Short mmCIF file of C-alpha atoms in Angstrom, two decimals:
data_model
loop_
_atom_site.label_atom_id
_atom_site.label_comp_id
_atom_site.label_asym_id
_atom_site.label_seq_id
_atom_site.Cartn_x
_atom_site.Cartn_y
_atom_site.Cartn_z
CA MET S 131 0.00 0.00 0.00
CA PRO S 132 1.51 3.42 -0.88
CA ALA S 133 2.47 5.79 1.88
CA GLY S 134 0.24 8.65 2.89
CA LEU S 135 1.39 12.23 3.23
CA ILE S 136 2.57 14.21 6.23
CA HIS S 137 1.71 17.92 6.14
CA ASN S 138 3.99 20.19 8.17
CA PRO S 139 3.83 21.51 10.74
CA VAL S 140 2.13 18.51 12.32
CA LEU S 141 1.78 20.48 15.59
CA PRO S 142 1.18 24.12 14.62
CA GLY S 143 1.83 26.98 17.00
CA PHE S 144 4.17 26.97 19.98
CA HIS S 145 5.39 23.33 20.12
CA PRO S 146 9.20 23.54 20.17
CA ASP S 147 11.97 21.02 20.88
CA PRO S 148 10.03 17.90 19.87
CA SER S 149 11.10 14.62 21.43
CA ILE S 150 9.77 11.55 19.64
CA VAL S 151 9.54 7.88 20.61
CA ARG S 152 7.71 4.86 19.20
CA VAL S 153 6.16 2.22 21.46
CA ALA S 154 4.80 -0.73 19.45
CA ASP S 155 2.67 0.88 16.72
CA THR S 156 2.16 4.27 18.39
CA TYR S 157 4.36 7.35 18.12
CA TYR S 158 4.57 9.94 20.89
CA VAL S 159 5.91 13.50 20.71
CA ALA S 160 6.64 15.64 23.78
CA THR S 161 7.37 19.37 23.46
CA SER S 162 8.74 22.17 25.64
CA THR S 163 6.55 24.60 27.57
CA PHE S 164 8.96 27.06 29.31
CA GLU S 165 6.93 29.19 31.81
CA TRP S 166 3.54 27.76 30.77
CA LEU S 167 1.59 25.09 32.65
CA PRO S 168 0.63 22.31 32.55
CA GLY S 169 4.08 21.33 31.36
CA VAL S 170 5.24 19.14 28.47
CA PRO S 171 2.23 18.26 26.33
CA VAL S 172 2.32 14.86 24.64
CA HIS S 173 0.67 14.00 21.33
CA ARG S 174 0.30 10.53 19.84
CA SER S 175 -0.09 9.19 16.32
CA ALA S 176 -0.42 5.93 14.44
CA ASP S 177 0.99 7.27 11.17
CA LEU S 178 3.17 10.36 11.93
CA ALA S 179 0.65 12.51 10.05
CA HIS S 180 -2.42 12.69 12.30
CA TRP S 181 -1.82 13.60 15.92
CA GLU S 182 -4.08 13.81 18.95
CA PRO S 183 -3.43 15.13 22.47
CA ALA S 184 -2.36 12.56 25.05
CA GLY S 185 -2.27 14.89 28.05
CA HIS S 186 0.52 16.72 29.83
CA ILE S 187 3.34 15.11 31.78
CA LEU S 188 4.21 17.89 34.23
CA ASP S 189 0.73 18.39 35.64
CA ARG S 190 1.42 18.13 39.40
CA PRO S 191 3.02 20.71 41.70
CA ASP S 192 5.60 18.19 42.93
CA LEU S 193 6.86 17.72 39.36
CA VAL S 194 7.43 21.37 38.49
CA ASP S 195 7.62 24.66 40.40
CA LEU S 196 7.87 27.70 38.12
CA ARG S 197 7.04 30.54 40.51
CA GLY S 198 9.35 33.45 39.78
CA VAL S 199 11.09 32.02 36.71
CA ALA S 200 12.11 34.51 34.04
CA ASP S 201 10.27 34.92 30.76
CA SER S 202 11.26 32.11 28.39
CA ALA S 203 12.83 30.21 31.31
CA GLY S 204 11.17 27.26 33.03
CA VAL S 205 10.88 23.84 31.35
CA TRP S 206 13.38 23.50 28.51
CA ALA S 207 13.80 20.69 25.99
CA ALA S 208 12.29 17.71 27.77
CA SER S 209 13.39 14.37 26.26
CA LEU S 210 11.06 11.36 26.20
CA SER S 211 12.28 7.77 25.86
CA TYR S 212 10.90 4.27 26.43
CA HIS S 213 12.85 1.39 27.95
CA ASP S 214 12.18 -1.72 29.99
CA GLY S 215 8.42 -1.17 30.03
CA LEU S 216 8.62 2.45 31.21
CA PHE S 217 8.40 5.92 29.74
CA TRP S 218 11.30 8.09 30.88
CA LEU S 219 11.30 11.90 30.82
CA ALA S 220 14.43 13.97 31.43
CA TYR S 221 13.78 17.70 31.68
CA SER S 222 15.40 20.97 32.70
CA ILE S 223 13.98 23.72 34.87
CA VAL S 224 15.88 26.90 34.03
CA ARG S 225 15.51 29.73 36.54
CA THR S 226 18.12 32.22 35.31
CA THR S 227 18.61 33.18 31.68
CA GLY S 228 20.85 35.66 29.94
CA HIS S 229 24.56 36.13 30.47
CA PRO S 230 26.67 34.80 32.06
CA PHE S 231 24.77 32.35 34.29
CA LYS S 232 22.18 29.66 33.73
CA ASP S 233 20.75 28.40 37.00
CA VAL S 234 19.31 25.07 35.89
CA ASP S 235 18.31 21.79 37.52
CA ASN S 236 17.80 18.58 35.56
CA TYR S 237 15.30 15.93 36.66
CA LEU S 238 14.11 12.45 35.69
CA ILE S 239 10.67 10.88 36.08
CA THR S 240 9.22 7.58 34.84
CA ALA S 241 5.78 6.08 34.28
CA PRO S 242 4.28 2.83 32.95
CA SER S 243 2.06 4.84 30.59
CA VAL S 244 2.49 8.23 28.97
CA GLU S 245 -0.68 9.22 30.85
CA GLY S 246 1.08 8.36 34.13
CA PRO S 247 1.23 8.02 37.01
CA TRP S 248 4.66 9.65 36.93
CA THR S 249 7.11 9.09 39.76
CA ALA S 250 8.42 11.82 42.01
CA PRO S 251 11.30 13.59 40.27
CA VAL S 252 14.89 12.43 40.71
CA PHE S 253 17.42 15.26 40.72
CA LEU S 254 20.19 14.59 38.19
CA ASN S 255 22.56 17.57 37.96
CA SER S 256 22.81 21.31 37.35
CA SER S 257 25.72 21.45 34.91
CA GLY S 258 23.69 22.54 31.88
CA PHE S 259 20.41 22.10 30.08
CA ASP S 260 18.96 19.82 27.35
CA PRO S 261 19.23 16.47 29.16
CA SER S 262 18.44 13.23 27.33
CA LEU S 263 18.78 9.56 28.16
CA PHE S 264 20.39 6.80 26.12
CA HIS S 265 19.49 3.21 26.99
CA ASP S 266 22.23 1.00 25.59
CA GLU S 267 21.90 -2.61 24.47
CA ASP S 268 23.87 -3.82 27.50
CA GLY S 269 21.15 -2.54 29.84
CA ARG S 270 23.02 0.54 31.03
CA THR S 271 21.44 4.00 30.93
CA TRP S 272 23.33 7.22 30.28
CA LEU S 273 22.55 10.91 30.67
CA LEU S 274 23.70 13.50 28.17
CA ASN S 275 23.46 17.28 28.53
CA ILE S 276 25.42 20.36 27.63
CA GLN S 277 28.04 21.76 30.00
CA TRP S 278 27.48 25.47 30.65
CA ASP S 279 30.54 27.67 31.30
CA ALA S 280 29.88 31.08 32.91
CA ARG S 281 33.53 32.07 33.23
CA ASP S 282 34.52 35.39 31.73
CA GLY S 283 36.12 35.09 28.30
CA ARG S 284 35.18 31.44 27.80
CA PRO S 285 32.66 29.98 25.34
CA SER S 286 29.38 29.46 27.18
CA PHE S 287 28.89 26.03 25.63
CA ALA S 288 31.71 23.89 26.98
CA GLY S 289 30.77 20.64 25.29
CA ILE S 290 28.47 17.63 25.55
CA VAL S 291 28.88 15.59 28.72
CA LEU S 292 27.98 11.96 29.37
CA GLN S 293 27.40 10.26 32.73
CA GLU S 294 25.93 6.91 33.71
CA TYR S 295 22.59 6.70 35.53
CA ASP S 296 22.26 3.95 38.12
CA ARG S 297 18.69 2.69 37.83
CA GLU S 298 18.82 0.75 41.10
CA GLN S 299 20.17 3.66 43.14
CA ARG S 300 18.19 6.24 41.11
CA ARG S 301 21.15 8.59 40.79
CA LEU S 302 24.07 9.43 38.55
CA THR S 303 27.25 7.46 39.11
CA GLY S 304 30.85 7.86 38.03
CA ARG S 305 32.33 11.06 36.68
CA PRO S 306 30.89 13.00 33.75
CA ARG S 307 32.94 12.81 30.57
CA THR S 308 33.07 15.43 27.83
CA ILE S 309 32.49 13.52 24.61
CA LEU S 310 32.38 16.36 22.08
CA THR S 311 33.28 20.03 21.80
CA HIS S 312 32.69 22.35 18.86
CA GLU S 313 33.67 25.89 17.93
CA GLU S 314 30.02 26.76 17.35
CA LEU S 315 27.12 26.42 19.74
CA VAL S 316 25.87 22.82 19.98
CA GLU S 317 23.11 21.58 22.30
CA GLY S 318 20.16 19.19 22.41
CA PRO S 319 22.29 16.01 22.38
CA ASN S 320 20.72 12.62 21.62
CA VAL S 321 22.47 9.30 21.02
CA TYR S 322 21.28 6.45 18.76
CA ARG S 323 22.89 3.07 18.07
CA ARG S 324 22.79 1.63 14.56
CA GLU S 325 24.87 -1.05 12.87
CA GLY S 326 27.76 -0.80 15.29
CA TRP S 327 27.90 2.99 15.40
CA TYR S 328 26.87 5.42 18.11
CA TYR S 329 25.31 8.47 16.45
CA LEU S 330 25.23 11.78 18.30
CA MET S 331 22.58 14.22 17.07
CA LEU S 332 23.10 17.88 17.97
CA ALA S 333 21.14 21.09 17.66
CA HIS S 334 23.55 23.51 16.03
CA GLY S 335 23.96 27.26 15.80
CA GLY S 336 21.29 28.45 18.26
CA THR S 337 17.54 28.27 17.84
CA GLY S 338 17.15 31.26 15.49
CA TRP S 339 17.79 31.83 11.80
CA ASN S 340 21.17 30.06 11.99
CA HIS S 341 19.68 26.89 13.45
CA GLY S 342 20.49 23.43 12.18
CA ILE S 343 21.20 19.81 13.06
CA LEU S 344 24.64 18.20 13.07
CA MET S 345 25.48 14.50 13.28
CA ALA S 346 28.59 12.85 14.68
CA ARG S 347 29.43 9.19 15.20
CA SER S 348 31.80 6.90 17.06
CA ARG S 349 32.39 3.20 17.57
CA SER S 350 32.43 3.88 21.31
CA LEU S 351 29.75 5.63 23.33
CA ASP S 352 32.25 7.92 25.03
CA GLY S 353 33.96 8.83 21.77
CA PRO S 354 35.94 10.16 20.09
CA TYR S 355 33.18 11.36 17.75
CA GLU S 356 33.75 12.43 14.17
CA LEU S 357 31.45 15.03 12.63
CA ASP S 358 29.53 14.22 9.46
CA PRO S 359 31.75 15.52 6.62
CA HIS S 360 28.56 16.54 4.78
CA GLY S 361 27.91 19.26 7.35
CA ASN S 362 24.39 19.98 8.56
CA LEU S 363 21.84 17.23 8.20
CA MET S 364 19.17 19.93 8.26
CA THR S 365 19.33 23.73 8.16
CA THR S 366 17.77 26.77 6.49
CA ARG S 367 20.54 29.17 7.49
CA HIS S 368 21.39 29.82 3.83
CA THR S 369 17.91 31.00 2.78
CA TRP S 370 15.07 33.34 3.73
CA GLN S 371 12.70 31.91 1.13
CA ALA S 372 11.91 28.43 2.46
CA PRO S 373 8.37 27.98 3.84
CA LEU S 374 9.82 26.39 7.01
CA LEU S 375 12.71 28.33 8.57
CA LYS S 376 14.83 28.00 11.75
CA ALA S 377 14.83 24.23 11.20
CA GLY S 378 16.70 22.28 13.86
CA HIS S 379 16.59 20.56 17.27
CA GLY S 380 15.37 17.12 16.31
CA GLU S 381 15.12 13.50 17.37
CA LEU S 382 15.08 10.33 15.26
CA VAL S 383 12.55 7.51 15.28
CA GLU S 384 12.48 4.19 13.42
CA THR S 385 9.19 2.77 12.11
CA PRO S 386 8.20 -0.89 12.53
CA GLU S 387 9.11 -1.38 8.85
CA GLY S 388 12.64 0.00 9.32
CA GLU S 389 12.09 3.47 7.87
CA TRP S 390 13.51 6.50 9.68
CA TYR S 391 12.00 9.91 10.39
CA ILE S 392 13.04 12.97 12.33
CA ALA S 393 10.80 15.20 14.46
CA HIS S 394 12.24 18.71 14.44
CA LEU S 395 11.26 22.30 15.08
CA ALA S 396 10.80 24.99 12.45
CA SER S 397 8.94 28.29 12.15
CA ARG S 398 6.70 30.00 9.59
CA PRO S 399 7.51 33.71 9.94
CA VAL S 400 5.50 36.59 8.52
CA ASP S 401 7.22 39.32 6.53
CA THR S 402 7.46 42.77 8.07
CA GLU S 403 9.34 45.98 7.29
CA ASP S 404 11.86 44.88 9.90
CA GLY S 405 12.32 41.41 8.47
CA PRO S 406 10.64 38.06 9.12
CA ARG S 407 9.10 37.45 12.55
CA SER S 408 7.82 34.18 13.98
CA ILE S 409 4.50 35.04 15.64
CA LEU S 410 3.55 31.37 15.98
CA GLY S 411 6.85 30.49 17.58
CA ARG S 412 8.66 27.25 16.85
CA GLU S 413 6.45 24.42 15.61
CA THR S 414 6.84 20.65 15.34
CA CYS S 415 7.50 19.11 11.92
CA ILE S 416 8.34 15.64 10.59
CA GLU S 417 10.84 14.82 7.83
CA LYS S 418 11.90 11.51 6.30
CA ILE S 419 15.47 10.21 6.70
CA VAL S 420 17.49 7.77 4.57
CA TRP S 421 20.95 6.36 5.25
CA THR S 422 23.89 6.53 2.86
CA ASP S 423 25.93 3.48 1.93
CA ASP S 424 28.68 4.67 4.26
CA GLY S 425 26.24 5.04 7.15
CA TRP S 426 25.29 8.71 7.45
CA PRO S 427 21.71 9.98 7.69
CA ARG S 428 20.35 12.34 5.02
CA LEU S 429 17.03 13.99 4.35
CA GLU S 430 15.18 11.75 1.91
CA HIS S 431 14.83 14.44 -0.77
CA GLY S 432 18.60 15.05 -0.87
CA GLY S 433 18.79 18.62 0.45
CA THR S 434 18.98 20.19 3.89
CA GLU S 435 15.69 22.12 3.97
CA PRO S 436 12.58 20.58 5.51
CA ARG S 437 9.49 20.17 3.36
CA VAL S 438 5.87 21.11 3.91
CA THR S 439 4.71 17.79 2.40
CA VAL S 440 6.57 14.58 3.28
CA PRO S 441 5.84 10.96 2.31
CA GLY S 442 4.49 9.04 5.28
CA PRO S 443 5.65 5.64 6.51
CA LEU S 444 4.64 2.29 5.07
CA PRO S 445 2.22 0.67 5.25
CA ALA S 446 -0.20 3.58 5.01
CA THR S 447 -3.36 3.29 7.05
CA ALA S 448 -6.65 5.10 6.79
CA ALA S 449 -6.46 8.47 8.47
CA PRO S 450 -7.76 7.97 12.02
CA ALA S 451 -10.39 10.23 13.49
CA VAL S 452 -8.48 12.22 16.09
CA ALA S 453 -9.05 15.24 18.27
CA PRO S 454 -7.56 18.60 17.22
CA ALA S 455 -3.78 18.28 17.41
CA ALA S 456 -2.92 21.56 19.03
CA GLY S 457 -5.47 24.32 19.40
CA GLY S 458 -8.48 22.65 21.01
CA ALA S 459 -12.09 23.14 19.89
CA GLU S 460 -12.88 26.42 18.16
CA ARG S 461 -15.34 27.42 20.88
CA ASP S 462 -15.29 26.72 24.59
CA ASP S 463 -18.62 27.44 26.30
CA PHE S 464 -17.13 26.56 29.69
CA ASP S 465 -19.70 23.83 30.27
CA ALA S 466 -17.15 21.43 31.80
CA THR S 467 -15.96 21.55 35.39
CA THR S 468 -12.27 21.75 34.44
CA LEU S 469 -10.40 23.46 31.62
CA ASP S 470 -9.52 21.29 28.64
CA GLY S 471 -5.90 20.60 27.74
CA SER S 472 -5.61 23.40 25.19
CA TRP S 473 -5.63 26.04 27.94
CA CYS S 474 -2.41 27.15 29.61
CA THR S 475 -1.59 29.18 32.72
CA LEU S 476 1.52 31.15 33.63
CA ARG S 477 3.96 29.69 36.16
CA VAL S 478 1.28 28.40 38.57
CA PRO S 479 -1.42 25.80 37.92
CA ALA S 480 -5.11 26.60 37.75
CA ASP S 481 -6.84 26.09 41.09
CA PRO S 482 -10.20 27.06 42.61
CA SER S 483 -8.70 29.93 44.58
CA TRP S 484 -8.55 32.01 41.39
CA LEU S 485 -10.28 30.03 38.61
CA SER S 486 -13.69 28.36 38.67
CA LEU S 487 -16.06 26.80 36.17
CA THR S 488 -18.69 26.02 38.80
CA ASP S 489 -19.45 29.39 40.46
CA ARG S 490 -21.65 30.18 37.49
CA PRO S 491 -22.14 27.03 35.45
CA GLY S 492 -21.38 27.74 31.81
CA GLN S 493 -19.01 30.61 32.67
CA LEU S 494 -15.35 30.93 33.58
CA ARG S 495 -14.60 32.95 36.70
CA LEU S 496 -11.18 34.54 37.08
CA SER S 497 -10.48 36.24 40.40
CA GLY S 498 -8.20 39.22 39.92
CA ARG S 499 -4.72 38.83 41.35
CA GLN S 500 -1.31 40.29 40.48
CA SER S 501 -0.33 42.50 37.54
CA LEU S 502 0.54 41.33 34.06
CA HIS S 503 4.19 41.89 34.96
CA SER S 504 4.15 39.42 37.85
CA ARG S 505 6.13 36.20 37.66
CA PHE S 506 4.23 34.68 40.56
CA GLU S 507 0.43 34.83 40.73
CA GLN S 508 -1.26 35.98 37.56
CA SER S 509 -4.89 35.14 36.83
CA LEU S 510 -4.40 34.44 33.14
CA VAL S 511 -5.46 31.56 30.91
CA ALA S 512 -4.57 31.44 27.23
CA ARG S 513 -4.30 29.32 24.11
CA ARG S 514 -1.53 29.09 21.56
CA LEU S 515 -2.03 30.85 18.27
CA ASN S 516 -1.73 28.23 15.53
CA SER S 517 -2.60 30.53 12.63
CA VAL S 518 -1.65 34.14 11.88
CA ARG S 519 -5.07 34.68 10.30
CA CYS S 520 -7.52 34.05 13.07
CA GLU S 521 -10.08 35.68 15.32
CA ALA S 522 -10.63 35.42 19.08
CA ARG S 523 -13.89 36.43 20.79
CA THR S 524 -15.27 36.47 24.30
CA VAL S 525 -17.96 38.13 26.44
CA VAL S 526 -17.00 39.43 29.87
CA ASP S 527 -19.15 40.36 32.86
CA PHE S 528 -16.91 42.46 35.10
CA ARG S 529 -17.97 45.03 37.71
CA PRO S 530 -14.84 46.85 38.91
CA ASP S 531 -15.17 49.61 41.48
CA HIS S 532 -11.56 50.80 41.54
CA PHE S 533 -8.86 51.68 39.00
CA THR S 534 -6.67 48.84 40.32
CA GLN S 535 -9.08 46.26 38.91
CA ALA S 536 -9.12 45.15 35.28
CA ALA S 537 -10.17 42.19 33.14
CA GLY S 538 -10.44 41.37 29.46
CA LEU S 539 -8.92 39.85 26.34
CA ILE S 540 -5.14 39.54 26.19
CA CYS S 541 -2.85 39.03 23.16
CA TRP S 542 0.30 37.84 24.86
CA TYR S 543 3.93 37.08 24.28
CA ASP S 544 5.39 37.52 27.76
CA THR S 545 5.45 39.96 30.68
CA SER S 546 7.37 42.45 28.54
CA THR S 547 5.20 42.35 25.42
CA TYR S 548 1.42 42.19 25.09
CA PHE S 549 -1.72 43.96 23.87
CA TYR S 550 -4.60 44.10 26.34
CA LEU S 551 -8.23 45.05 25.63
CA ARG S 552 -9.47 45.57 29.16
CA VAL S 553 -12.37 46.79 31.25
CA THR S 554 -11.48 48.87 34.29
CA HIS S 555 -13.00 51.62 36.48
CA GLU S 556 -12.59 55.39 36.52
CA ALA S 557 -14.18 57.33 39.36
CA ALA S 558 -15.83 60.00 37.20
CA ARG S 559 -17.04 57.63 34.48
CA GLY S 560 -17.63 54.18 35.94
CA ARG S 561 -16.67 51.24 33.75
CA ILE S 562 -14.43 52.04 30.80
CA LEU S 563 -12.96 49.87 28.08
CA GLY S 564 -9.61 50.62 26.50
CA LEU S 565 -6.25 49.47 25.19
CA VAL S 566 -3.09 48.82 27.19
CA GLU S 567 0.18 47.62 25.68
CA ASN S 568 3.66 46.67 26.77
CA ASP S 569 6.24 47.05 24.02
CA ALA S 570 9.43 45.20 24.96
CA GLY S 571 9.12 46.62 28.46
CA ALA S 572 7.72 50.05 27.52
CA TYR S 573 4.32 50.04 29.25
CA ARG S 574 1.67 52.39 27.88
CA GLU S 575 -2.03 53.00 28.35
CA HIS S 576 -4.07 54.62 25.56
CA PRO S 577 -6.67 56.88 27.24
CA ALA S 578 -7.79 58.26 23.87
CA THR S 579 -9.17 54.80 23.09
CA ASP S 580 -11.28 54.55 26.27
CA VAL S 581 -14.99 53.90 25.76
CA ASP S 582 -17.70 54.27 28.42
CA VAL S 583 -19.38 50.88 28.80
CA ASP S 584 -21.45 51.30 31.97
CA GLY S 585 -24.62 51.27 29.88
CA TRP S 586 -23.71 48.34 27.68
CA PRO S 587 -25.95 45.27 28.14
CA ALA S 588 -22.90 43.04 27.53
CA ILE S 589 -19.24 43.57 26.70
CA HIS S 590 -18.11 41.56 23.69
CA LEU S 591 -14.37 41.63 22.95
CA ARG S 592 -12.62 40.61 19.73
CA ALA S 593 -9.05 40.30 18.44
CA ARG S 594 -8.43 39.78 14.72
CA PHE S 595 -5.03 38.68 13.47
CA ASP S 596 -4.14 39.18 9.82
CA ALA S 597 -0.46 38.27 9.46
CA ALA S 598 1.38 41.20 11.09
CA ASP S 599 -1.79 43.25 11.65
CA LEU S 600 -3.87 43.03 14.82
CA ARG S 601 -7.22 44.79 15.30
CA LEU S 602 -8.97 44.94 18.66
CA SER S 603 -12.67 45.78 18.83
CA ALA S 604 -15.67 45.67 21.15
CA SER S 605 -19.43 45.47 20.89
CA PRO S 606 -22.46 45.75 23.21
CA ASP S 607 -24.35 43.04 21.30
CA GLY S 608 -21.83 41.00 19.28
CA LEU S 609 -23.19 42.48 16.03
CA CYS S 610 -22.13 46.12 15.83
CA TRP S 611 -18.40 46.39 16.48
CA GLN S 612 -16.16 49.41 17.04
CA ASP S 613 -12.40 49.38 16.80
CA ILE S 614 -10.48 50.13 19.97
CA GLY S 615 -7.22 51.80 19.10
CA PRO S 616 -5.21 51.66 15.88
CA VAL S 617 -4.07 48.68 13.85
CA LEU S 618 -1.40 47.07 16.01
CA ASP S 619 1.83 45.33 15.07
CA ALA S 620 1.16 41.68 15.85
CA SER S 621 4.74 40.79 14.89
CA ARG S 622 5.86 42.17 18.25
CA LEU S 623 4.31 39.00 19.71
CA SER S 624 7.11 36.95 18.20
CA ASP S 625 10.32 35.19 19.09
CA ASP S 626 12.22 37.70 16.97
CA TYR S 627 11.15 41.02 18.51
CA GLY S 628 13.32 42.89 20.99
CA ASP S 629 16.75 42.08 22.34
CA ALA S 630 15.96 39.45 24.97
CA LEU S 631 16.00 35.69 24.45
CA ARG S 632 12.44 34.75 23.47
CA PHE S 633 11.25 31.20 22.88
CA THR S 634 7.50 30.88 23.40
CA GLY S 635 5.34 32.12 20.50
CA ALA S 636 2.09 34.12 20.72
CA PHE S 637 -0.95 33.32 22.88
CA VAL S 638 -4.42 34.82 23.15
CA GLY S 639 -6.60 34.48 26.21
CA LEU S 640 -8.40 35.88 29.23
CA CYS S 641 -7.13 37.56 32.37
CA ALA S 642 -8.06 39.59 35.45
CA GLN S 643 -6.10 41.79 37.86
CA ASP S 644 -6.90 43.27 41.28
CA LEU S 645 -3.93 45.14 42.69
CA ASN S 646 -5.80 45.95 45.91
CA GLY S 647 -5.93 42.26 46.76
CA THR S 648 -9.73 42.00 46.95
CA ARG S 649 -9.83 39.44 44.11
CA ARG S 650 -12.64 41.09 42.17
CA PRO S 651 -14.10 38.36 39.90
CA ALA S 652 -14.55 38.55 36.13
CA TYR S 653 -16.93 36.12 34.41
CA PHE S 654 -16.39 35.04 30.81
CA ASP S 655 -19.34 33.48 28.99
CA HIS S 656 -17.34 31.73 26.29
CA PHE S 657 -14.11 31.87 24.33
CA GLU S 658 -13.84 31.32 20.58
CA LEU S 659 -10.64 31.06 18.55
CA LYS S 660 -11.04 30.23 14.88
CA ASP S 661 -9.16 30.64 11.64
CA ARG S 662 -10.26 33.36 9.24
#
């Protein structure tokens, strides 16, 4: 039977650093979540083309504590493997970013099923991020990660280190060994064994426009490793025209029929006057791999650029009926008692102290807490954007009585960059609706956009994305809309805007603040996010 087709990205929107594993006839992909919770979503597939959510791994407070972590810190590059009847997840929690230090702790958890229950975390080390496990044929398990070097005048990336993990003692044993260094930045190490060779896969050149994947190999696990003389297995560093850019950070998987594929990240930027910007962040893609006669992997089509359409594995099966892969249902009427898996919160999990779906059945209650700049206790829930041409809508019932209280529709990148269509209170006017923005740390309110809404029967809010353009509007009835503020630059909500390290892609969602600490509630009747 001929193979089907894989259409990239298979997980659109913010789904970076994919880690792939096959167990029997099912493939699983885990992706990074940084400061968002629940952490590390998993998707599963029978054919590499059609994916459905399989839950989140880091969904308990004992598994991850992100209070106070910096923007784009938190859970980095989790690596999923399967061995001896267990799923294994190695993951980093990064608390300090920037230069020169990276305060990072690496952990390991295991479970009999990808749905859990997951064990309490085992601390591994703090030497650097991007941990992965290699389970060798002799039954031994090894940890790989990068070694970070904060010393002045030294390269920050000091090589790939290897150390044995003692499964009985549940700890690392022996001394770490540096198995590869490189003059350019290399990270995301993963080892595979094939036909007598140990293959070391590396993310290369950073996670931006210069990104790529390098391969090295050795007859011995601890090296020495020789780099592939071909150069990058995958990269788009030489072009701005490919439909999938920033390609890199991947993992290999072998099908039951002996074919090979790679799950990797890439982005689909929009063009702006200031160059391309990746509003959707880094997305998960699949590409087919073949092996040369002398034992090196190559992209099946012969080049180094990933493709939008890729031949699927043999034998092809009928496309299964699966749930939406990434974005959730178009409309959430908040009829359930818990949020579905497409919703994310910042740094702290959703709990009844600030979020409820039962106070008013069919509505979401957010109790106002800290400001949008807080790294501790925000009342914010959001969904990934998975299209740059989409529309978000909601209806909010919010009765503030002080200027410190606000609630509304948020278009979010991080605490430094967002657009906020919010209802608040002004003593002389009552409830007002207006625009607030934070532009790479430059906070600004737009009083000229404020609209009196005390007399409105309902407050409908809308955000329309059209590539780099964003229009915010409001309506008393959901039929007659008025724009609030000018056309905004949606490309600011991208990995490529500003000077700071940014890794998380754009989100749109709902939030509430009460800086007086009285936890004024806001009630949202529904939330709709659909392509246009």
